[in-house]
Amino acid sequence: MDTPMPMSSPVHRRGFSLIATAVLAASLSACGGSAPPAEETTRNPAVGMAKIGLIVPLSGVYSSLGIDMQNGFDLYLDQHAGRLGGKDVELKVVDEGEGPQTGVPAATKLIKEDKVAAVVGIVNSATAMGVRDTFIDSKTPLIIANAGADGVTGTNGSPYIWRTSFTNGTVGASLGAEVSKQVGDGSVYLISADYSAGKEMIGGFKKAFEAAGGKVAGESYTPFGTTKDFQPYLDTIKASGAKAVFCFYAGAEAVSFVKQYAQFGLAGDLPLFGTGFVTEGGALDAEGISAEGTQTSLHYTDLIDTPKNKKFVADYQAAFNARPTVYAVQAYDAAAVLDAALARPGTADGRGIARALGEIGPIDSPRGSWGFGRKHDPVQPYYLRKVEKRGGRFVNTLVRELTRAKAPDL
Ligand code: BEZ
């Protein structure tokens, strides 16, 4: 691994049987992770090798998302003998950090120094926009496993840019009509982290919400990664006369916002809605009762009641002693699409891999079956989720399917 795991990382990695195991072993002992697996195998020169880059935040406000993504990717490899498309994987992991200042050089290193065949990852929309052209110019396929920047797949799509996650505008829009219905004549206040992802999620929500007759009471954007005290914004919301709030926050920022929303007494009066990142995974564990009743939209909850998801949840829990998140699924599915692409003939270089990515069929995922649209964004359903206490812990219950979302370009 190129970037050491943070010492305080809660990751409990079950090692997997591939070349990267040797690299991981150092970080496992450094971060107190689990011992290498009993089923570890050695590299087989007959099967060939694929050098793959993984870029996720291992530091900053989104580090918990990055750990979940690395866990999801590792789990897929572990279940597939450390191979993708029948080739032994040499995994190069770099730290995306909090934004483009750290993410762009890290991605560039994977392409230029490590000369990987393809890259998976990227959480932050601004980072994704910052690295897009480098991938296209170098003909290196990038499979974005989180960042939702609407423009990153371009106007017509690029052969080298693929996404297993969502687009910001689409996930925001999926909740618009539902909130309008629930709030009726009242107005809704919009609040988000101040960067491209938040603006696009709020923009997508607002368009769909207003089209369904909803009224906006006001909008606030809080400095990304540095806002510790939300009280001035909560004061403004209270004074606005809004009847509900829609938000975008993720990771550590989601925890601060949701806890202060409850501490300030808003949770009892103004129902909180948002894109599902605000109550996902470790964020929800930390928010606890503060998040109770929050309604969100997302393309995954670990409670999806299918054999595929139940097995995924059980395997993930056994490996990492935690429930999987949307971030883990998006990375798990990125490994699955690379597996299917690399199994095809003519995938010795970036051009061949990019072509093969366009030839794979629907992906049978823990989230349900989904496929790539015209611009290489996922076509998938979005679910209404509500935070409830079940079996002593807070979970995102699946209320119903909101929309079999079609991005405007599909
Ligand atoms: C984004 O920057 O695109 C993003 C980050 C965290 C959660 C969801 C989206």
Coordinates of C-alpha atoms and ligand atoms in Angstrom, one line a residue:
M1 CA 0.0 0.0 0.0
D2 CA 1.4 3.4 -0.9
T3 CA -0.3 5.3 1.9
P4 CA -0.4 3.9 5.4
M5 CA -3.8 3.4 7.0
P6 CA -4.5 5.9 9.7
M7 CA -3.6 4.3 13.1
S8 CA -7.0 5.1 14.5
S9 CA -8.8 3.4 11.6
P10 CA -11.6 1.1 12.7
V11 CA -11.1 -1.2 9.7
H12 CA -11.0 -4.9 10.4
R13 CA -9.7 -6.3 7.2
R14 CA -9.9 -9.9 6.4
G15 CA -6.9 -10.3 4.1
F16 CA -7.5 -11.8 0.6
S17 CA -5.6 -14.1 -1.6
L18 CA -3.7 -12.0 -4.1
I19 CA -0.5 -10.2 -4.7
A20 CA -1.7 -7.2 -2.7
T21 CA -1.8 -9.4 0.4
A22 CA 1.9 -8.9 0.9
V23 CA 1.5 -5.1 0.6
L24 CA -1.5 -5.2 2.9
A25 CA 0.2 -7.3 5.5
A26 CA 2.4 -4.3 6.5
S27 CA -0.6 -2.0 6.9
L28 CA -2.6 -4.7 8.8
S29 CA 0.1 -5.1 11.4
A30 CA 0.5 -1.3 11.5
C31 CA -3.2 -0.7 12.2
G32 CA -4.0 -3.7 14.3
G33 CA -6.1 -5.4 11.6
S34 CA -6.9 -9.1 11.5
A35 CA -4.2 -11.6 10.6
P36 CA -3.7 -12.7 7.0
P37 CA -6.2 -15.3 5.8
A38 CA -5.7 -19.0 6.1
E39 CA -6.8 -19.4 2.5
E40 CA -4.0 -17.2 1.1
T41 CA -2.6 -18.4 -2.2
T42 CA 0.5 -17.6 -4.1
R43 CA 0.6 -15.9 -7.5
N44 CA 0.2 -18.2 -10.5
P45 CA 2.3 -17.0 -13.4
A46 CA 0.1 -18.9 -15.8
V47 CA -3.0 -16.6 -15.2
G48 CA -1.4 -13.2 -15.9
M49 CA -1.6 -10.1 -13.8
A50 CA -3.7 -6.9 -13.7
K51 CA -2.3 -3.8 -11.9
I52 CA -5.3 -1.9 -10.5
G53 CA -5.3 1.4 -8.6
L54 CA -7.7 2.1 -5.7
I55 CA -8.1 5.8 -4.7
V56 CA -10.2 6.5 -1.7
P57 CA -10.0 9.0 1.2
L58 CA -8.1 7.5 4.1
S59 CA -7.9 10.9 5.8
G60 CA -10.2 13.9 6.2
V61 CA -14.0 14.2 6.7
Y62 CA -14.7 11.4 4.3
S63 CA -12.2 8.8 5.6
S64 CA -14.9 6.5 6.9
L65 CA -16.4 6.4 3.4
G66 CA -13.0 5.4 2.0
I67 CA -12.5 2.6 4.5
D68 CA -16.0 1.2 3.6
M69 CA -15.1 1.4 -0.1
Q70 CA -11.8 -0.4 0.4
N71 CA -13.5 -3.1 2.4
G72 CA -16.1 -3.6 -0.4
F73 CA -13.4 -3.9 -3.0
D74 CA -11.4 -6.3 -0.8
L75 CA -14.4 -8.4 -0.1
Y76 CA -15.0 -8.9 -3.8
L77 CA -11.4 -9.9 -4.4
D78 CA -11.5 -12.2 -1.4
Q79 CA -14.6 -14.0 -2.8
H80 CA -12.9 -14.4 -6.1
A81 CA -9.4 -15.8 -5.1
G82 CA -7.9 -12.3 -5.5
R83 CA -8.5 -12.3 -9.3
L84 CA -10.4 -10.1 -11.7
G85 CA -11.1 -11.5 -15.1
G86 CA -9.0 -14.5 -14.2
K87 CA -5.9 -12.4 -13.6
D88 CA -4.1 -12.0 -10.3
V89 CA -4.6 -8.5 -9.0
E90 CA -1.8 -6.3 -7.9
L91 CA -3.6 -3.5 -6.0
K92 CA -2.1 -0.1 -5.6
V93 CA -3.9 2.0 -2.9
V94 CA -3.5 5.7 -2.5
D95 CA -5.2 8.3 -0.2
E96 CA -7.6 10.7 -2.0
G97 CA -7.7 12.9 1.1
E98 CA -10.4 15.5 1.5
G99 CA -10.4 17.2 -1.9
P100 CA -8.6 17.9 -5.2
Q101 CA -5.4 19.2 -3.6
T102 CA -4.6 15.7 -2.4
G103 CA -6.8 13.6 -4.7
V104 CA -5.4 14.9 -8.1
P105 CA -1.7 14.2 -7.3
A106 CA -2.7 10.8 -5.9
A107 CA -4.6 9.8 -9.0
T108 CA -1.8 11.2 -11.3
K109 CA 0.7 9.0 -9.4
L110 CA -1.4 5.9 -10.1
I111 CA -1.5 6.7 -13.8
K112 CA 2.0 8.0 -14.5
E113 CA 4.2 6.3 -11.9
D114 CA 2.4 3.0 -11.1
K115 CA 1.1 2.7 -14.7
V116 CA -2.0 0.9 -13.5
A117 CA -4.4 -0.7 -16.1
A118 CA -7.5 0.9 -14.5
V119 CA -8.5 2.9 -11.4
V120 CA -11.4 2.5 -9.0
G121 CA -12.6 4.9 -6.4
I122 CA -12.9 8.7 -5.8
V123 CA -15.4 10.0 -3.2
N124 CA -15.4 13.8 -3.7
S125 CA -17.1 15.3 -6.8
A126 CA -14.5 18.2 -7.0
T127 CA -11.7 15.6 -7.1
A128 CA -13.5 13.6 -9.8
M129 CA -13.8 16.8 -11.9
G130 CA -10.2 17.6 -11.3
V131 CA -8.9 14.2 -12.5
R132 CA -11.3 13.5 -15.4
D133 CA -9.2 14.8 -18.2
T134 CA -6.0 13.1 -17.0
F135 CA -7.8 9.8 -17.3
I136 CA -9.2 10.5 -20.7
D137 CA -5.9 11.9 -22.1
S138 CA -3.9 8.9 -20.8
K139 CA -6.6 6.4 -22.0
T140 CA -6.8 4.9 -18.5
P141 CA -10.3 3.7 -17.5
L142 CA -11.6 5.2 -14.3
I143 CA -14.5 3.5 -12.5
I144 CA -15.9 6.1 -10.1
A145 CA -17.3 4.3 -7.1
N146 CA -18.8 7.3 -5.3
A147 CA -18.3 10.9 -6.6
G148 CA -21.6 12.0 -8.1
A149 CA -20.5 15.1 -10.1
D150 CA -23.1 15.5 -12.8
G151 CA -20.6 16.6 -15.4
V152 CA -17.9 14.0 -14.8
T153 CA -19.3 11.6 -17.4
G154 CA -19.5 14.5 -19.8
T155 CA -22.2 15.5 -22.3
N156 CA -22.0 12.4 -24.3
G157 CA -19.9 10.2 -22.0
S158 CA -16.3 9.3 -22.4
P159 CA -15.0 5.8 -23.2
Y160 CA -12.7 6.1 -20.2
I161 CA -15.1 7.3 -17.5
W162 CA -17.6 4.9 -15.8
R163 CA -19.5 5.2 -12.6
T164 CA -21.0 2.5 -10.3
S165 CA -22.6 5.0 -7.9
F166 CA -25.1 7.8 -8.8
T167 CA -25.3 11.3 -10.2
N168 CA -25.8 14.0 -7.7
G169 CA -28.8 15.6 -9.4
T170 CA -30.6 12.3 -9.8
V171 CA -30.3 11.2 -6.2
G172 CA -31.4 14.6 -5.0
A173 CA -34.3 14.7 -7.5
S174 CA -35.6 11.2 -6.4
L175 CA -37.0 12.7 -3.2
G176 CA -38.5 15.9 -4.6
A177 CA -42.1 14.7 -5.2
E178 CA -42.3 12.7 -2.0
V179 CA -41.3 15.7 0.2
S180 CA -43.7 17.9 -1.6
K181 CA -46.5 15.4 -0.9
Q182 CA -45.6 15.1 2.8
V183 CA -45.1 18.8 3.5
G184 CA -48.2 20.0 1.6
D185 CA -48.6 23.8 1.8
G186 CA -45.6 24.3 4.0
S187 CA -42.2 25.3 2.7
V188 CA -38.9 23.5 3.0
Y189 CA -35.4 24.9 3.8
L190 CA -32.4 23.5 1.9
I191 CA -29.0 23.2 3.4
S192 CA -25.8 21.5 2.3
A193 CA -22.0 21.4 2.4
D194 CA -20.7 24.2 0.1
Y195 CA -19.1 22.4 -2.9
S196 CA -20.2 20.9 -6.2
A197 CA -21.8 17.7 -4.8
G198 CA -24.0 19.6 -2.4
K199 CA -25.0 22.2 -4.9
E200 CA -26.0 19.6 -7.5
M201 CA -27.9 17.5 -5.0
I202 CA -29.8 20.6 -3.8
G203 CA -30.3 21.6 -7.4
G204 CA -31.8 18.3 -8.4
F205 CA -34.0 18.1 -5.4
K206 CA -35.3 21.7 -5.8
K207 CA -36.2 21.2 -9.5
A208 CA -38.2 18.0 -8.8
F209 CA -39.7 19.5 -5.5
E210 CA -40.9 22.7 -7.2
A211 CA -42.2 20.8 -10.2
A212 CA -44.4 18.9 -7.8
G213 CA -45.7 22.1 -6.3
G214 CA -43.2 22.5 -3.4
K215 CA -42.1 25.8 -2.0
V216 CA -38.6 26.7 -0.9
A217 CA -38.2 28.8 2.3
G218 CA -34.5 29.5 1.8
E219 CA -31.0 27.9 1.1
S220 CA -27.7 27.8 3.0
Y221 CA -24.3 26.4 2.1
T222 CA -21.9 25.7 4.9
P223 CA -18.1 25.8 4.4
F224 CA -17.1 22.2 3.4
G225 CA -14.9 20.3 5.8
T226 CA -14.4 23.2 8.3
T227 CA -17.9 23.9 9.7
K228 CA -18.0 22.8 13.4
D229 CA -20.8 25.0 14.6
F230 CA -24.1 24.8 12.7
Q231 CA -26.0 27.0 15.2
P232 CA -26.1 30.2 13.1
Y233 CA -27.5 28.2 10.2
L234 CA -30.0 26.4 12.4
D235 CA -31.1 29.9 13.8
T236 CA -31.7 31.0 10.2
I237 CA -33.8 27.8 9.5
K238 CA -35.9 28.4 12.6
A239 CA -36.6 32.0 11.7
S240 CA -37.5 31.1 8.1
G241 CA -40.9 29.6 8.9
A242 CA -40.0 26.4 7.0
K243 CA -42.0 23.2 7.9
A244 CA -39.2 20.8 7.0
V245 CA -35.5 20.7 6.0
F246 CA -33.7 18.9 3.1
C247 CA -30.0 18.5 3.4
F248 CA -26.8 16.9 1.9
Y249 CA -24.0 16.0 4.3
A250 CA -21.9 12.8 4.5
G251 CA -19.3 11.3 6.8
A252 CA -18.1 13.4 9.8
E253 CA -20.0 16.5 8.7
A254 CA -23.3 14.5 8.6
V255 CA -22.7 13.5 12.3
S256 CA -22.1 17.1 13.4
F257 CA -25.1 18.4 11.5
V258 CA -27.6 15.8 12.6
K259 CA -26.5 15.9 16.2
Q260 CA -26.7 19.7 16.4
Y261 CA -30.1 19.6 14.5
A262 CA -31.5 17.5 17.4
Q263 CA -29.6 19.3 20.2
F264 CA -31.0 22.7 18.9
G265 CA -34.5 21.3 19.2
L266 CA -35.3 21.3 15.5
A267 CA -35.7 17.5 15.1
G268 CA -39.0 17.5 17.0
D269 CA -40.5 20.4 15.0
L270 CA -39.1 20.2 11.5
P271 CA -38.9 16.8 9.8
L272 CA -35.4 16.2 8.4
F273 CA -35.1 14.9 4.8
G274 CA -31.9 14.3 2.8
T275 CA -29.9 12.3 0.4
G276 CA -29.1 9.0 2.1
F277 CA -25.5 9.8 2.8
V278 CA -26.6 11.8 5.8
T279 CA -27.6 8.7 7.7
E280 CA -25.3 6.1 6.1
G281 CA -23.2 3.5 8.0
G282 CA -20.8 4.8 10.7
A283 CA -22.5 8.3 10.4
L284 CA -25.8 6.8 11.6
D285 CA -24.1 4.8 14.4
A286 CA -22.6 8.0 15.7
E287 CA -25.9 10.0 15.2
G288 CA -28.0 7.4 17.1
I289 CA -31.3 8.8 18.4
S290 CA -30.6 12.3 16.9
A291 CA -31.3 10.8 13.5
E292 CA -34.5 8.9 14.4
G293 CA -37.3 9.7 11.9
T294 CA -35.0 11.2 9.3
Q295 CA -36.2 10.2 5.8
T296 CA -33.7 9.9 2.9
S297 CA -33.4 8.6 -0.7
L298 CA -30.7 6.3 -1.8
H299 CA -30.1 3.3 -4.1
Y300 CA -29.2 1.0 -1.2
T301 CA -29.9 0.1 2.4
D302 CA -28.4 -3.0 4.1
L303 CA -32.0 -4.1 4.8
I304 CA -32.8 -4.9 1.1
D305 CA -34.5 -8.3 1.4
T306 CA -32.9 -10.4 -1.3
P307 CA -30.7 -13.5 -1.1
K308 CA -27.9 -11.6 -2.9
N309 CA -27.9 -8.8 -0.4
K310 CA -28.4 -11.1 2.7
K311 CA -25.3 -13.0 1.7
F312 CA -23.4 -9.8 1.0
V313 CA -24.3 -8.4 4.4
A314 CA -23.4 -11.7 6.1
D315 CA -20.0 -12.0 4.3
Y316 CA -19.2 -8.3 5.0
Q317 CA -20.1 -8.6 8.6
A318 CA -17.9 -11.7 9.0
A319 CA -15.0 -10.0 7.3
F320 CA -15.1 -6.6 8.9
N321 CA -17.4 -6.9 12.0
A322 CA -19.6 -4.1 10.6
R323 CA -22.8 -3.7 8.4
P324 CA -22.0 -2.8 4.8
T325 CA -22.9 0.7 3.4
V326 CA -23.7 2.1 0.0
Y327 CA -20.0 3.0 -0.3
A328 CA -19.0 -0.6 0.2
V329 CA -21.5 -1.8 -2.4
Q330 CA -20.4 0.8 -5.0
A331 CA -16.8 -0.4 -4.7
Y332 CA -17.9 -4.1 -4.6
D333 CA -19.7 -3.5 -7.9
A334 CA -16.7 -1.7 -9.4
A335 CA -14.7 -4.8 -8.8
A336 CA -17.6 -6.8 -10.4
V337 CA -17.6 -4.7 -13.5
L338 CA -13.9 -4.9 -13.9
D339 CA -14.0 -8.7 -13.3
A340 CA -16.5 -9.0 -16.2
A341 CA -14.6 -6.6 -18.5
L342 CA -11.2 -8.2 -17.9
A343 CA -12.6 -11.6 -18.6
R344 CA -13.2 -10.5 -22.2
P345 CA -10.6 -10.8 -25.0
G346 CA -8.4 -7.9 -26.0
T347 CA -8.1 -6.2 -22.6
A348 CA -4.3 -5.8 -22.4
D349 CA -4.5 -2.0 -22.5
G350 CA -6.8 0.8 -21.4
R351 CA -8.5 1.1 -24.8
G352 CA -9.4 -2.6 -24.7
I353 CA -10.7 -2.4 -21.1
A354 CA -12.8 0.6 -21.9
R355 CA -14.3 -1.2 -24.9
A356 CA -15.0 -4.3 -22.8
L357 CA -16.7 -2.2 -20.1
G358 CA -19.2 -1.2 -22.8
E359 CA -20.0 -4.9 -23.6
I360 CA -20.9 -6.2 -20.2
G361 CA -24.5 -6.9 -19.3
P362 CA -26.6 -6.0 -16.2
I363 CA -24.8 -6.2 -12.9
D364 CA -26.3 -8.6 -10.3
S365 CA -25.6 -6.5 -7.2
P366 CA -26.5 -6.4 -3.5
R367 CA -28.5 -3.3 -4.4
G368 CA -30.5 -5.2 -7.1
S369 CA -29.8 -5.5 -10.8
W370 CA -28.6 -2.4 -12.5
G371 CA -26.8 -1.4 -15.8
F372 CA -24.8 1.4 -17.3
G373 CA -26.7 4.1 -19.2
R374 CA -25.7 5.9 -22.3
K375 CA -23.2 8.2 -20.5
H376 CA -22.0 5.2 -18.3
D377 CA -23.9 6.3 -15.2
P378 CA -26.0 3.6 -13.4
V379 CA -29.6 3.1 -14.2
Q380 CA -31.1 2.0 -10.9
P381 CA -34.0 2.4 -8.5
Y382 CA -34.0 4.9 -5.6
Y383 CA -35.6 3.9 -2.3
L384 CA -37.3 6.0 0.4
R385 CA -35.6 5.1 3.7
K386 CA -36.5 6.1 7.3
V387 CA -34.3 5.9 10.4
E388 CA -36.0 3.6 13.0
K389 CA -34.7 1.7 16.0
R390 CA -34.7 -2.1 15.4
G391 CA -33.2 -4.7 17.6
G392 CA -31.4 -2.1 19.7
R393 CA -29.8 -0.1 16.9
F394 CA -30.8 2.6 14.4
V395 CA -31.2 1.4 10.8
N396 CA -32.4 2.8 7.5
T397 CA -35.7 0.9 6.9
L398 CA -36.8 0.5 3.3
V399 CA -40.1 2.2 3.0
R400 CA -40.7 1.8 -0.7
E401 CA -39.2 2.3 -4.2
L402 CA -39.4 6.0 -5.0
T403 CA -38.4 5.9 -8.6
R404 CA -36.8 3.7 -11.1
A405 CA -34.6 6.7 -11.8
K406 CA -33.7 7.5 -15.3
A407 CA -31.1 10.2 -15.6
P408 CA -32.2 12.9 -18.1
D409 CA -29.7 11.6 -20.6
L410 CA -30.9 8.0 -20.8
Ligands
BEZ1 C1 -19.5 13.7 -3.7 O1 -18.6 14.6 -3.4 O2 -19.9 13.5 -4.8 C2 -20.1 13.0 -2.5 C3 -19.4 12.8 -1.4 C4 -19.9 12.1 -0.3 C5 -21.2 11.4 -0.5 C6 -21.8 11.6 -1.7 C7 -21.3 12.3 -2.7

